[in-house]
Amino acid sequence: MKLGVSSCLLGSMCRYDGGHSREKFIVDELGKYFEFSPFCPERLIFPTPREAIRLVRVDESIKIKTSNTNKDVTSLVENISKDLVSKIENDELCGFILKSKSPTCGMERVKIYPDKKNGQSENVGVGVFANELKNRFPYLPIEEEGRLNDPWLRENFLMQVFAYKAIFEFLEKNPTLGELVEFHTSYKYLIYSKSYNYYKALGNIVANRDKKSLKEVLQEYKRLFLEAISKKGTIKNTHNVLLHIYGYFKKVISKDEKEEILESIEDFKKEIIPLIAVIKIIKLYTKKFDIKYLKTQVFLNPYPKELALRSKVEAYK
């Protein structure tokens, strides 16, 4: 699996000041599971070290200018950003991690400076490369390194990355309608945890009551699936999923066991315990009673357990 990453986050000395912004979690943890494709639009135009560039509001438009000499480099940065994004199409990336606050790579809250000295700056900009990337690949999982410090955003991003990879690998095999049903079934609870409306809509596509061609069904399913996995999970939806799963073995466990798991589910809802605590109990009963339907559910194993993304209570706040 390949992730695009802003080069400075991998330790490359490509920042304007000659330094880097190496991110330990990306390099040391994600590096165990992903191959990285580094990108740095600025380094392809300017030497290192160099004069910093920044977004500047000039009348109604946003320009990119050098910080000291005030040189307009808008065309240079926009052109190299478009070229880089065009090359990405052949890289088979399943996600991208961008450098926050960067005039090229920041995906939000990038500072926009006033053209006049007495004006006020605004933290509402988007980096040129990041904007081009989002426009060209609207469903590609994209995050900033700073936001990955938030357990909830980190889990949602990586859950989306693995699901994004899965749908493309699945479609490459030219699946039958029956195989689509199997794929969708395995993702039912993960999709439900993000949006009940998407859960229903995807189910209707798979049911194919209008007797559309397989090609049409697969295209519709892919588009809506990518939209669904881009949504952030919520405590409410995840709580509902856990109760649905509980229904598969509530008739075969003892009264005390029922009370234990229901208490755990409610404790998760109240943000007292992390999701992984409930998942462990569910997996125990799934294995004990050999519940094959639950064994196929990606919701219970959306990514390598070693990432420990569901081990913090804050993950769903």
PDB file of C-alpha atoms in Angstrom:
ATOM      1  CA  MET A   1       0.000   0.000   0.000  1.00  0.00           C
ATOM      2  CA  LYS A   2       1.309   3.431  -0.966  1.00  0.00           C
ATOM      3  CA  LEU A   3       0.765   6.757   0.784  1.00  0.00           C
ATOM      4  CA  GLY A   4       1.702  10.110  -0.694  1.00  0.00           C
ATOM      5  CA  VAL A   5       3.448  12.229   1.954  1.00  0.00           C
ATOM      6  CA  SER A   6       4.827  15.756   2.016  1.00  0.00           C
ATOM      7  CA  SER A   7       8.600  15.170   1.796  1.00  0.00           C
ATOM      8  CA  CYS A   8       9.514  17.229   4.868  1.00  0.00           C
ATOM      9  CA  LEU A   9       7.369  14.945   7.066  1.00  0.00           C
ATOM     10  CA  LEU A  10       9.617  12.025   6.118  1.00  0.00           C
ATOM     11  CA  GLY A  11      12.744  13.884   7.219  1.00  0.00           C
ATOM     12  CA  SER A  12      13.790  15.359   3.888  1.00  0.00           C
ATOM     13  CA  MET A  13      15.709  18.631   4.347  1.00  0.00           C
ATOM     14  CA  CYS A  14      13.495  20.496   1.887  1.00  0.00           C
ATOM     15  CA  ARG A  15      11.932  23.248   3.986  1.00  0.00           C
ATOM     16  CA  TYR A  16      12.659  26.844   3.049  1.00  0.00           C
ATOM     17  CA  ASP A  17      15.055  27.140   6.002  1.00  0.00           C
ATOM     18  CA  GLY A  18      16.951  23.970   5.054  1.00  0.00           C
ATOM     19  CA  GLY A  19      15.346  21.921   7.808  1.00  0.00           C
ATOM     20  CA  HIS A  20      12.691  19.185   7.937  1.00  0.00           C
ATOM     21  CA  SER A  21       9.478  18.394   9.830  1.00  0.00           C
ATOM     22  CA  ARG A  22       9.966  14.657  10.397  1.00  0.00           C
ATOM     23  CA  GLU A  23       6.856  13.149  11.939  1.00  0.00           C
ATOM     24  CA  LYS A  24       7.595  10.155  14.186  1.00  0.00           C
ATOM     25  CA  PHE A  25       4.157   8.507  13.878  1.00  0.00           C
ATOM     26  CA  ILE A  26       4.281   8.580  10.083  1.00  0.00           C
ATOM     27  CA  VAL A  27       7.843   7.330   9.702  1.00  0.00           C
ATOM     28  CA  ASP A  28       8.061   4.867  12.597  1.00  0.00           C
ATOM     29  CA  GLU A  29       4.491   3.515  12.807  1.00  0.00           C
ATOM     30  CA  LEU A  30       2.852   3.920   9.410  1.00  0.00           C
ATOM     31  CA  GLY A  31       6.170   3.029   7.788  1.00  0.00           C
ATOM     32  CA  LYS A  32       5.584  -0.569   8.949  1.00  0.00           C
ATOM     33  CA  TYR A  33       2.503  -0.869   6.746  1.00  0.00           C
ATOM     34  CA  PHE A  34       2.925   1.579   3.875  1.00  0.00           C
ATOM     35  CA  GLU A  35       5.326   2.494   1.136  1.00  0.00           C
ATOM     36  CA  PHE A  36       5.776   6.266   0.954  1.00  0.00           C
ATOM     37  CA  SER A  37       5.804   8.441  -2.165  1.00  0.00           C
ATOM     38  CA  PRO A  38       7.335  11.804  -1.154  1.00  0.00           C
ATOM     39  CA  PHE A  39       6.157  15.070  -2.746  1.00  0.00           C
ATOM     40  CA  CYS A  40       7.430  18.639  -2.392  1.00  0.00           C
ATOM     41  CA  PRO A  41       6.264  21.152  -5.027  1.00  0.00           C
ATOM     42  CA  GLU A  42       8.465  23.946  -3.657  1.00  0.00           C
ATOM     43  CA  ARG A  43      11.698  21.976  -3.869  1.00  0.00           C
ATOM     44  CA  LEU A  44      11.136  21.435  -7.596  1.00  0.00           C
ATOM     45  CA  ILE A  45      11.086  25.210  -8.173  1.00  0.00           C
ATOM     46  CA  PHE A  46      13.294  26.791  -5.536  1.00  0.00           C
ATOM     47  CA  PRO A  47      16.691  25.938  -3.981  1.00  0.00           C
ATOM     48  CA  THR A  48      17.083  24.954  -0.316  1.00  0.00           C
ATOM     49  CA  PRO A  49      17.463  27.012   1.795  1.00  0.00           C
ATOM     50  CA  ARG A  50      15.376  29.701   0.147  1.00  0.00           C
ATOM     51  CA  GLU A  51      13.133  32.647   0.732  1.00  0.00           C
ATOM     52  CA  ALA A  52       9.778  31.566   2.159  1.00  0.00           C
ATOM     53  CA  ILE A  53       6.626  31.875   0.072  1.00  0.00           C
ATOM     54  CA  ARG A  54       3.141  32.694   1.309  1.00  0.00           C
ATOM     55  CA  LEU A  55      -0.441  33.189   0.196  1.00  0.00           C
ATOM     56  CA  VAL A  56      -1.300  36.870  -0.288  1.00  0.00           C
ATOM     57  CA  ARG A  57      -4.719  38.427  -0.872  1.00  0.00           C
ATOM     58  CA  VAL A  58      -4.520  40.880  -3.742  1.00  0.00           C
ATOM     59  CA  ASP A  59      -7.925  42.517  -4.228  1.00  0.00           C
ATOM     60  CA  GLU A  60     -10.287  39.553  -4.815  1.00  0.00           C
ATOM     61  CA  SER A  61      -7.659  36.955  -5.746  1.00  0.00           C
ATOM     62  CA  ILE A  62      -5.041  34.908  -3.890  1.00  0.00           C
ATOM     63  CA  LYS A  63      -1.463  35.117  -5.111  1.00  0.00           C
ATOM     64  CA  ILE A  64       1.709  33.298  -4.020  1.00  0.00           C
ATOM     65  CA  LYS A  65       4.542  35.669  -3.243  1.00  0.00           C
ATOM     66  CA  THR A  66       8.014  35.472  -1.719  1.00  0.00           C
ATOM     67  CA  SER A  67       8.068  36.771   1.848  1.00  0.00           C
ATOM     68  CA  ASN A  68      10.947  39.268   1.587  1.00  0.00           C
ATOM     69  CA  THR A  69      11.216  40.366  -2.037  1.00  0.00           C
ATOM     70  CA  ASN A  70       7.450  40.167  -2.666  1.00  0.00           C
ATOM     71  CA  LYS A  71       8.008  38.397  -6.005  1.00  0.00           C
ATOM     72  CA  ASP A  72       4.883  36.908  -7.573  1.00  0.00           C
ATOM     73  CA  VAL A  73       5.502  33.166  -8.135  1.00  0.00           C
ATOM     74  CA  THR A  74       1.859  32.165  -8.538  1.00  0.00           C
ATOM     75  CA  SER A  75       2.199  30.667 -12.025  1.00  0.00           C
ATOM     76  CA  LEU A  76       5.321  28.695 -11.093  1.00  0.00           C
ATOM     77  CA  VAL A  77       3.693  27.110  -8.024  1.00  0.00           C
ATOM     78  CA  GLU A  78       0.351  26.440  -9.730  1.00  0.00           C
ATOM     79  CA  ASN A  79       1.974  24.808 -12.753  1.00  0.00           C
ATOM     80  CA  ILE A  80       4.260  22.514 -10.773  1.00  0.00           C
ATOM     81  CA  SER A  81       1.344  21.554  -8.519  1.00  0.00           C
ATOM     82  CA  LYS A  82      -0.760  20.553 -11.538  1.00  0.00           C
ATOM     83  CA  ASP A  83       2.140  18.570 -12.994  1.00  0.00           C
ATOM     84  CA  LEU A  84       2.689  16.682  -9.741  1.00  0.00           C
ATOM     85  CA  VAL A  85      -0.984  15.851  -9.320  1.00  0.00           C
ATOM     86  CA  SER A  86      -1.118  14.579 -12.910  1.00  0.00           C
ATOM     87  CA  LYS A  87       1.746  12.185 -12.165  1.00  0.00           C
ATOM     88  CA  ILE A  88      -0.049  10.859  -9.091  1.00  0.00           C
ATOM     89  CA  GLU A  89      -2.723   9.218 -11.267  1.00  0.00           C
ATOM     90  CA  ASN A  90      -0.286   6.420 -12.105  1.00  0.00           C
ATOM     91  CA  ASP A  91       1.047   5.985  -8.564  1.00  0.00           C
ATOM     92  CA  GLU A  92      -1.914   3.977  -7.191  1.00  0.00           C
ATOM     93  CA  LEU A  93      -1.901   5.899  -3.934  1.00  0.00           C
ATOM     94  CA  CYS A  94      -4.487   4.966  -1.306  1.00  0.00           C
ATOM     95  CA  GLY A  95      -4.079   8.152   0.760  1.00  0.00           C
ATOM     96  CA  PHE A  96      -2.094  11.324   1.272  1.00  0.00           C
ATOM     97  CA  ILE A  97      -0.635  13.070   4.330  1.00  0.00           C
ATOM     98  CA  LEU A  98       0.077  16.773   3.897  1.00  0.00           C
ATOM     99  CA  LYS A  99       2.145  19.313   5.825  1.00  0.00           C
ATOM    100  CA  SER A 100      -0.151  21.611   7.757  1.00  0.00           C
ATOM    101  CA  LYS A 101      -0.085  25.412   7.345  1.00  0.00           C
ATOM    102  CA  SER A 102       2.065  25.154   4.204  1.00  0.00           C
ATOM    103  CA  PRO A 103       1.218  27.540   1.319  1.00  0.00           C
ATOM    104  CA  THR A 104       1.523  24.544  -1.015  1.00  0.00           C
ATOM    105  CA  CYS A 105       0.504  21.530   1.106  1.00  0.00           C
ATOM    106  CA  GLY A 106      -1.795  22.857   3.849  1.00  0.00           C
ATOM    107  CA  MET A 107      -5.316  21.468   3.407  1.00  0.00           C
ATOM    108  CA  GLU A 108      -7.016  24.099   5.589  1.00  0.00           C
ATOM    109  CA  ARG A 109      -6.441  27.096   7.864  1.00  0.00           C
ATOM    110  CA  VAL A 110      -3.394  28.248   5.870  1.00  0.00           C
ATOM    111  CA  LYS A 111      -2.544  31.862   6.644  1.00  0.00           C
ATOM    112  CA  ILE A 112      -3.396  34.396   3.932  1.00  0.00           C
ATOM    113  CA  TYR A 113      -1.419  37.611   4.286  1.00  0.00           C
ATOM    114  CA  PRO A 114      -2.684  41.069   3.293  1.00  0.00           C
ATOM    115  CA  ASP A 115      -1.014  42.743   0.323  1.00  0.00           C
ATOM    116  CA  LYS A 116      -0.889  45.981   2.280  1.00  0.00           C
ATOM    117  CA  LYS A 117       1.042  46.348   5.515  1.00  0.00           C
ATOM    118  CA  ASN A 118      -1.922  47.643   7.519  1.00  0.00           C
ATOM    119  CA  GLY A 119      -4.220  44.784   6.500  1.00  0.00           C
ATOM    120  CA  GLN A 120      -5.181  41.753   8.601  1.00  0.00           C
ATOM    121  CA  SER A 121      -4.115  38.190   7.916  1.00  0.00           C
ATOM    122  CA  GLU A 122      -6.681  35.359   7.689  1.00  0.00           C
ATOM    123  CA  ASN A 123      -6.367  31.680   8.598  1.00  0.00           C
ATOM    124  CA  VAL A 124      -8.730  30.462   5.899  1.00  0.00           C
ATOM    125  CA  GLY A 125      -6.452  29.464   3.008  1.00  0.00           C
ATOM    126  CA  VAL A 126      -5.747  26.159   1.257  1.00  0.00           C
ATOM    127  CA  GLY A 127      -2.323  25.236  -0.099  1.00  0.00           C
ATOM    128  CA  VAL A 128      -2.029  25.309  -3.889  1.00  0.00           C
ATOM    129  CA  PHE A 129      -0.899  21.681  -4.254  1.00  0.00           C
ATOM    130  CA  ALA A 130      -3.422  20.479  -1.646  1.00  0.00           C
ATOM    131  CA  ASN A 131      -6.249  22.250  -3.449  1.00  0.00           C
ATOM    132  CA  GLU A 132      -5.271  20.742  -6.788  1.00  0.00           C
ATOM    133  CA  LEU A 133      -5.035  17.292  -5.179  1.00  0.00           C
ATOM    134  CA  LYS A 134      -8.480  17.544  -3.564  1.00  0.00           C
ATOM    135  CA  ASN A 135     -10.093  18.784  -6.778  1.00  0.00           C
ATOM    136  CA  ARG A 136      -8.556  16.053  -8.935  1.00  0.00           C
ATOM    137  CA  PHE A 137      -9.141  13.216  -6.445  1.00  0.00           C
ATOM    138  CA  PRO A 138     -12.197  14.206  -4.342  1.00  0.00           C
ATOM    139  CA  TYR A 139     -12.455  10.802  -2.619  1.00  0.00           C
ATOM    140  CA  LEU A 140      -8.764  10.151  -1.986  1.00  0.00           C
ATOM    141  CA  PRO A 141      -8.195   9.948   1.808  1.00  0.00           C
ATOM    142  CA  ILE A 142      -6.264  13.119   2.706  1.00  0.00           C
ATOM    143  CA  GLU A 143      -5.123  14.369   6.112  1.00  0.00           C
ATOM    144  CA  GLU A 144      -2.589  16.730   7.656  1.00  0.00           C
ATOM    145  CA  GLU A 145       0.079  15.484  10.037  1.00  0.00           C
ATOM    146  CA  GLY A 146      -1.147  17.746  12.855  1.00  0.00           C
ATOM    147  CA  ARG A 147      -4.705  16.431  12.693  1.00  0.00           C
ATOM    148  CA  LEU A 148      -3.409  12.855  12.956  1.00  0.00           C
ATOM    149  CA  ASN A 149      -2.585  13.608  16.604  1.00  0.00           C
ATOM    150  CA  ASP A 150      -6.337  13.492  17.218  1.00  0.00           C
ATOM    151  CA  PRO A 151      -7.240   9.795  17.849  1.00  0.00           C
ATOM    152  CA  TRP A 152     -10.683  10.193  16.250  1.00  0.00           C
ATOM    153  CA  LEU A 153      -9.341  11.771  13.052  1.00  0.00           C
ATOM    154  CA  ARG A 154      -6.437   9.310  12.939  1.00  0.00           C
ATOM    155  CA  GLU A 155      -8.709   6.276  13.139  1.00  0.00           C
ATOM    156  CA  ASN A 156     -11.145   7.625  10.565  1.00  0.00           C
ATOM    157  CA  PHE A 157      -8.341   8.459   8.146  1.00  0.00           C
ATOM    158  CA  LEU A 158      -6.716   5.023   8.331  1.00  0.00           C
ATOM    159  CA  MET A 159     -10.056   3.231   8.236  1.00  0.00           C
ATOM    160  CA  GLN A 160     -10.785   5.191   5.056  1.00  0.00           C
ATOM    161  CA  VAL A 161      -7.346   4.388   3.592  1.00  0.00           C
ATOM    162  CA  PHE A 162      -7.731   0.626   4.009  1.00  0.00           C
ATOM    163  CA  ALA A 163     -11.307   0.674   2.681  1.00  0.00           C
ATOM    164  CA  TYR A 164     -10.238   2.849  -0.270  1.00  0.00           C
ATOM    165  CA  LYS A 165      -7.571   0.315  -1.178  1.00  0.00           C
ATOM    166  CA  ALA A 166     -10.025  -2.552  -0.760  1.00  0.00           C
ATOM    167  CA  ILE A 167     -12.665  -1.216  -3.168  1.00  0.00           C
ATOM    168  CA  PHE A 168     -10.139  -0.635  -5.949  1.00  0.00           C
ATOM    169  CA  GLU A 169      -8.548  -4.060  -5.491  1.00  0.00           C
ATOM    170  CA  PHE A 170     -12.012  -5.623  -5.528  1.00  0.00           C
ATOM    171  CA  LEU A 171     -13.091  -3.863  -8.734  1.00  0.00           C
ATOM    172  CA  GLU A 172      -9.838  -4.774 -10.513  1.00  0.00           C
ATOM    173  CA  LYS A 173     -10.954  -8.429 -10.355  1.00  0.00           C
ATOM    174  CA  ASN A 174     -14.009  -7.751 -12.569  1.00  0.00           C
ATOM    175  CA  PRO A 175     -16.424  -9.082  -9.922  1.00  0.00           C
ATOM    176  CA  THR A 176     -19.809 -10.647 -10.517  1.00  0.00           C
ATOM    177  CA  LEU A 177     -22.954  -9.284  -8.883  1.00  0.00           C
ATOM    178  CA  GLY A 178     -22.779 -12.130  -6.368  1.00  0.00           C
ATOM    179  CA  GLU A 179     -19.230 -11.145  -5.423  1.00  0.00           C
ATOM    180  CA  LEU A 180     -20.386  -7.535  -5.005  1.00  0.00           C
ATOM    181  CA  VAL A 181     -23.042  -8.771  -2.585  1.00  0.00           C
ATOM    182  CA  GLU A 182     -20.326 -10.540  -0.573  1.00  0.00           C
ATOM    183  CA  PHE A 183     -18.082  -7.467  -0.572  1.00  0.00           C
ATOM    184  CA  HIS A 184     -20.914  -5.192   0.498  1.00  0.00           C
ATOM    185  CA  THR A 185     -21.991  -7.606   3.206  1.00  0.00           C
ATOM    186  CA  SER A 186     -18.507  -7.538   4.735  1.00  0.00           C
ATOM    187  CA  TYR A 187     -18.569  -3.716   4.885  1.00  0.00           C
ATOM    188  CA  LYS A 188     -22.154  -3.316   6.111  1.00  0.00           C
ATOM    189  CA  TYR A 189     -21.393  -2.449   9.719  1.00  0.00           C
ATOM    190  CA  LEU A 190     -18.406  -0.258   8.917  1.00  0.00           C
ATOM    191  CA  ILE A 191     -20.587   1.812   6.567  1.00  0.00           C
ATOM    192  CA  TYR A 192     -23.403   1.878   9.129  1.00  0.00           C
ATOM    193  CA  SER A 193     -20.974   3.284  11.717  1.00  0.00           C
ATOM    194  CA  LYS A 194     -20.407   6.236   9.396  1.00  0.00           C
ATOM    195  CA  SER A 195     -23.873   6.865   7.974  1.00  0.00           C
ATOM    196  CA  TYR A 196     -27.152   4.949   8.112  1.00  0.00           C
ATOM    197  CA  ASN A 197     -28.342   6.734   4.953  1.00  0.00           C
ATOM    198  CA  TYR A 198     -25.332   5.504   2.981  1.00  0.00           C
ATOM    199  CA  TYR A 199     -25.850   2.055   4.500  1.00  0.00           C
ATOM    200  CA  LYS A 200     -29.390   1.979   3.066  1.00  0.00           C
ATOM    201  CA  ALA A 201     -28.436   3.550  -0.278  1.00  0.00           C
ATOM    202  CA  LEU A 202     -25.585   1.117  -0.930  1.00  0.00           C
ATOM    203  CA  GLY A 203     -27.853  -1.771  -0.037  1.00  0.00           C
ATOM    204  CA  ASN A 204     -30.375  -0.581  -2.631  1.00  0.00           C
ATOM    205  CA  ILE A 205     -27.661  -0.404  -5.298  1.00  0.00           C
ATOM    206  CA  VAL A 206     -26.619  -3.991  -4.580  1.00  0.00           C
ATOM    207  CA  ALA A 207     -30.258  -5.162  -4.616  1.00  0.00           C
ATOM    208  CA  ASN A 208     -30.470  -3.800  -8.206  1.00  0.00           C
ATOM    209  CA  ARG A 209     -34.257  -3.714  -8.316  1.00  0.00           C
ATOM    210  CA  ASP A 210     -34.118  -1.672 -11.548  1.00  0.00           C
ATOM    211  CA  LYS A 211     -32.177  -4.462 -13.291  1.00  0.00           C
ATOM    212  CA  LYS A 212     -29.292  -2.233 -14.374  1.00  0.00           C
ATOM    213  CA  SER A 213     -26.243  -3.643 -16.103  1.00  0.00           C
ATOM    214  CA  LEU A 214     -23.420  -4.961 -13.917  1.00  0.00           C
ATOM    215  CA  LYS A 215     -21.161  -2.154 -15.167  1.00  0.00           C
ATOM    216  CA  GLU A 216     -23.668   0.503 -14.068  1.00  0.00           C
ATOM    217  CA  VAL A 217     -24.170  -1.140 -10.687  1.00  0.00           C
ATOM    218  CA  LEU A 218     -20.421  -1.339 -10.021  1.00  0.00           C
ATOM    219  CA  GLN A 219     -19.882   2.288 -11.038  1.00  0.00           C
ATOM    220  CA  GLU A 220     -22.704   3.509  -8.805  1.00  0.00           C
ATOM    221  CA  TYR A 221     -21.526   1.357  -5.935  1.00  0.00           C
ATOM    222  CA  LYS A 222     -17.918   2.564  -6.205  1.00  0.00           C
ATOM    223  CA  ARG A 223     -18.917   6.238  -6.185  1.00  0.00           C
ATOM    224  CA  LEU A 224     -21.259   5.922  -3.225  1.00  0.00           C
ATOM    225  CA  PHE A 225     -18.912   3.611  -1.306  1.00  0.00           C
ATOM    226  CA  LEU A 226     -16.090   6.162  -1.609  1.00  0.00           C
ATOM    227  CA  GLU A 227     -18.443   8.903  -0.417  1.00  0.00           C
ATOM    228  CA  ALA A 228     -19.550   6.778   2.527  1.00  0.00           C
ATOM    229  CA  ILE A 229     -16.075   5.901   3.794  1.00  0.00           C
ATOM    230  CA  SER A 230     -15.055   9.559   3.628  1.00  0.00           C
ATOM    231  CA  LYS A 231     -17.567  10.354   6.385  1.00  0.00           C
ATOM    232  CA  LYS A 232     -16.443  10.425  10.016  1.00  0.00           C
ATOM    233  CA  GLY A 233     -17.826   7.771  12.349  1.00  0.00           C
ATOM    234  CA  THR A 234     -19.917   8.845  15.352  1.00  0.00           C
ATOM    235  CA  ILE A 235     -20.562   7.454  18.813  1.00  0.00           C
ATOM    236  CA  LYS A 236     -24.291   7.213  18.085  1.00  0.00           C
ATOM    237  CA  ASN A 237     -23.870   5.197  14.885  1.00  0.00           C
ATOM    238  CA  THR A 238     -21.161   2.985  16.373  1.00  0.00           C
ATOM    239  CA  HIS A 239     -23.346   2.337  19.434  1.00  0.00           C
ATOM    240  CA  ASN A 240     -26.171   1.213  17.128  1.00  0.00           C
ATOM    241  CA  VAL A 241     -23.789  -1.101  15.268  1.00  0.00           C
ATOM    242  CA  LEU A 242     -22.609  -2.674  18.515  1.00  0.00           C
ATOM    243  CA  LEU A 243     -26.201  -3.360  19.544  1.00  0.00           C
ATOM    244  CA  HIS A 244     -26.913  -4.971  16.158  1.00  0.00           C
ATOM    245  CA  ILE A 245     -23.863  -7.196  16.545  1.00  0.00           C
ATOM    246  CA  TYR A 246     -24.890  -8.104  20.103  1.00  0.00           C
ATOM    247  CA  GLY A 247     -28.141  -9.423  18.655  1.00  0.00           C
ATOM    248  CA  TYR A 248     -26.270 -12.271  16.948  1.00  0.00           C
ATOM    249  CA  PHE A 249     -25.353 -14.002  20.178  1.00  0.00           C
ATOM    250  CA  LYS A 250     -27.696 -12.626  22.839  1.00  0.00           C
ATOM    251  CA  LYS A 251     -29.734 -15.855  22.735  1.00  0.00           C
ATOM    252  CA  VAL A 252     -26.753 -18.124  23.319  1.00  0.00           C
ATOM    253  CA  ILE A 253     -25.003 -16.356  26.213  1.00  0.00           C
ATOM    254  CA  SER A 254     -25.915 -16.328  29.889  1.00  0.00           C
ATOM    255  CA  LYS A 255     -27.767 -13.557  31.702  1.00  0.00           C
ATOM    256  CA  ASP A 256     -24.553 -12.402  33.394  1.00  0.00           C
ATOM    257  CA  GLU A 257     -22.737 -12.337  30.049  1.00  0.00           C
ATOM    258  CA  LYS A 258     -25.554 -10.271  28.530  1.00  0.00           C
ATOM    259  CA  GLU A 259     -25.337  -7.769  31.352  1.00  0.00           C
ATOM    260  CA  GLU A 260     -21.568  -7.554  30.977  1.00  0.00           C
ATOM    261  CA  ILE A 261     -21.559  -6.818  27.258  1.00  0.00           C
ATOM    262  CA  LEU A 262     -24.529  -4.418  27.409  1.00  0.00           C
ATOM    263  CA  GLU A 263     -22.824  -2.542  30.231  1.00  0.00           C
ATOM    264  CA  SER A 264     -19.652  -2.345  28.142  1.00  0.00           C
ATOM    265  CA  ILE A 265     -21.580  -1.019  25.137  1.00  0.00           C
ATOM    266  CA  GLU A 266     -23.220   1.653  27.291  1.00  0.00           C
ATOM    267  CA  ASP A 267     -19.871   2.556  28.876  1.00  0.00           C
ATOM    268  CA  PHE A 268     -18.504   3.117  25.377  1.00  0.00           C
ATOM    269  CA  LYS A 269     -21.486   5.332  24.569  1.00  0.00           C
ATOM    270  CA  LYS A 270     -20.797   7.358  27.736  1.00  0.00           C
ATOM    271  CA  GLU A 271     -17.097   7.590  26.712  1.00  0.00           C
ATOM    272  CA  ILE A 272     -15.959   5.710  29.827  1.00  0.00           C
ATOM    273  CA  ILE A 273     -14.142   2.929  27.986  1.00  0.00           C
ATOM    274  CA  PRO A 274     -12.560   2.763  24.495  1.00  0.00           C
ATOM    275  CA  LEU A 275     -14.131   0.920  21.570  1.00  0.00           C
ATOM    276  CA  ILE A 276     -11.447  -1.784  21.592  1.00  0.00           C
ATOM    277  CA  ALA A 277     -12.701  -3.001  24.994  1.00  0.00           C
ATOM    278  CA  VAL A 278     -16.123  -3.800  23.503  1.00  0.00           C
ATOM    279  CA  ILE A 279     -14.650  -5.196  20.288  1.00  0.00           C
ATOM    280  CA  LYS A 280     -12.556  -7.694  22.276  1.00  0.00           C
ATOM    281  CA  ILE A 281     -15.669  -9.097  23.969  1.00  0.00           C
ATOM    282  CA  ILE A 282     -17.515  -9.293  20.643  1.00  0.00           C
ATOM    283  CA  LYS A 283     -14.617 -11.116  19.008  1.00  0.00           C
ATOM    284  CA  LEU A 284     -14.504 -13.575  21.899  1.00  0.00           C
ATOM    285  CA  TYR A 285     -18.167 -14.567  21.437  1.00  0.00           C
ATOM    286  CA  THR A 286     -17.875 -14.510  17.643  1.00  0.00           C
ATOM    287  CA  LYS A 287     -15.110 -17.077  17.851  1.00  0.00           C
ATOM    288  CA  LYS A 288     -16.691 -19.104  20.652  1.00  0.00           C
ATOM    289  CA  PHE A 289     -19.999 -19.547  18.812  1.00  0.00           C
ATOM    290  CA  ASP A 290     -18.452 -19.562  15.331  1.00  0.00           C
ATOM    291  CA  ILE A 291     -20.681 -16.769  14.003  1.00  0.00           C
ATOM    292  CA  LYS A 292     -19.524 -16.744  10.401  1.00  0.00           C
ATOM    293  CA  TYR A 293     -21.396 -13.573   9.422  1.00  0.00           C
ATOM    294  CA  LEU A 294     -19.569 -11.541  12.066  1.00  0.00           C
ATOM    295  CA  LYS A 295     -16.235 -13.095  11.149  1.00  0.00           C
ATOM    296  CA  THR A 296     -16.541 -11.420   7.739  1.00  0.00           C
ATOM    297  CA  GLN A 297     -17.280  -7.955   9.123  1.00  0.00           C
ATOM    298  CA  VAL A 298     -14.509  -5.454   8.319  1.00  0.00           C
ATOM    299  CA  PHE A 299     -15.858  -3.234  11.110  1.00  0.00           C
ATOM    300  CA  LEU A 300     -14.284  -5.616  13.626  1.00  0.00           C
ATOM    301  CA  ASN A 301     -10.897  -5.609  11.840  1.00  0.00           C
ATOM    302  CA  PRO A 302     -10.630  -2.475   9.674  1.00  0.00           C
ATOM    303  CA  TYR A 303      -6.809  -2.247   9.887  1.00  0.00           C
ATOM    304  CA  PRO A 304      -3.868  -4.011  11.617  1.00  0.00           C
ATOM    305  CA  LYS A 305      -4.597  -4.284  15.335  1.00  0.00           C
ATOM    306  CA  GLU A 306      -1.023  -3.210  16.129  1.00  0.00           C
ATOM    307  CA  LEU A 307      -1.958   0.347  15.196  1.00  0.00           C
ATOM    308  CA  ALA A 308      -4.082   0.376  18.388  1.00  0.00           C
ATOM    309  CA  LEU A 309      -6.317   3.142  17.031  1.00  0.00           C
ATOM    310  CA  ARG A 310      -9.370   2.139  19.069  1.00  0.00           C
ATOM    311  CA  SER A 311      -7.552   2.003  22.383  1.00  0.00           C
ATOM    312  CA  LYS A 312      -8.292   5.580  23.455  1.00  0.00           C
ATOM    313  CA  VAL A 313     -11.579   6.879  24.835  1.00  0.00           C
ATOM    314  CA  GLU A 314     -11.075  10.157  22.921  1.00  0.00           C
ATOM    315  CA  ALA A 315     -11.194   8.376  19.564  1.00  0.00           C
ATOM    316  CA  TYR A 316     -14.911   9.015  19.090  1.00  0.00           C
ATOM    317  CA  LYS A 317     -15.344  12.379  20.802  1.00  0.00           C
TER     318      LYS A 317
END
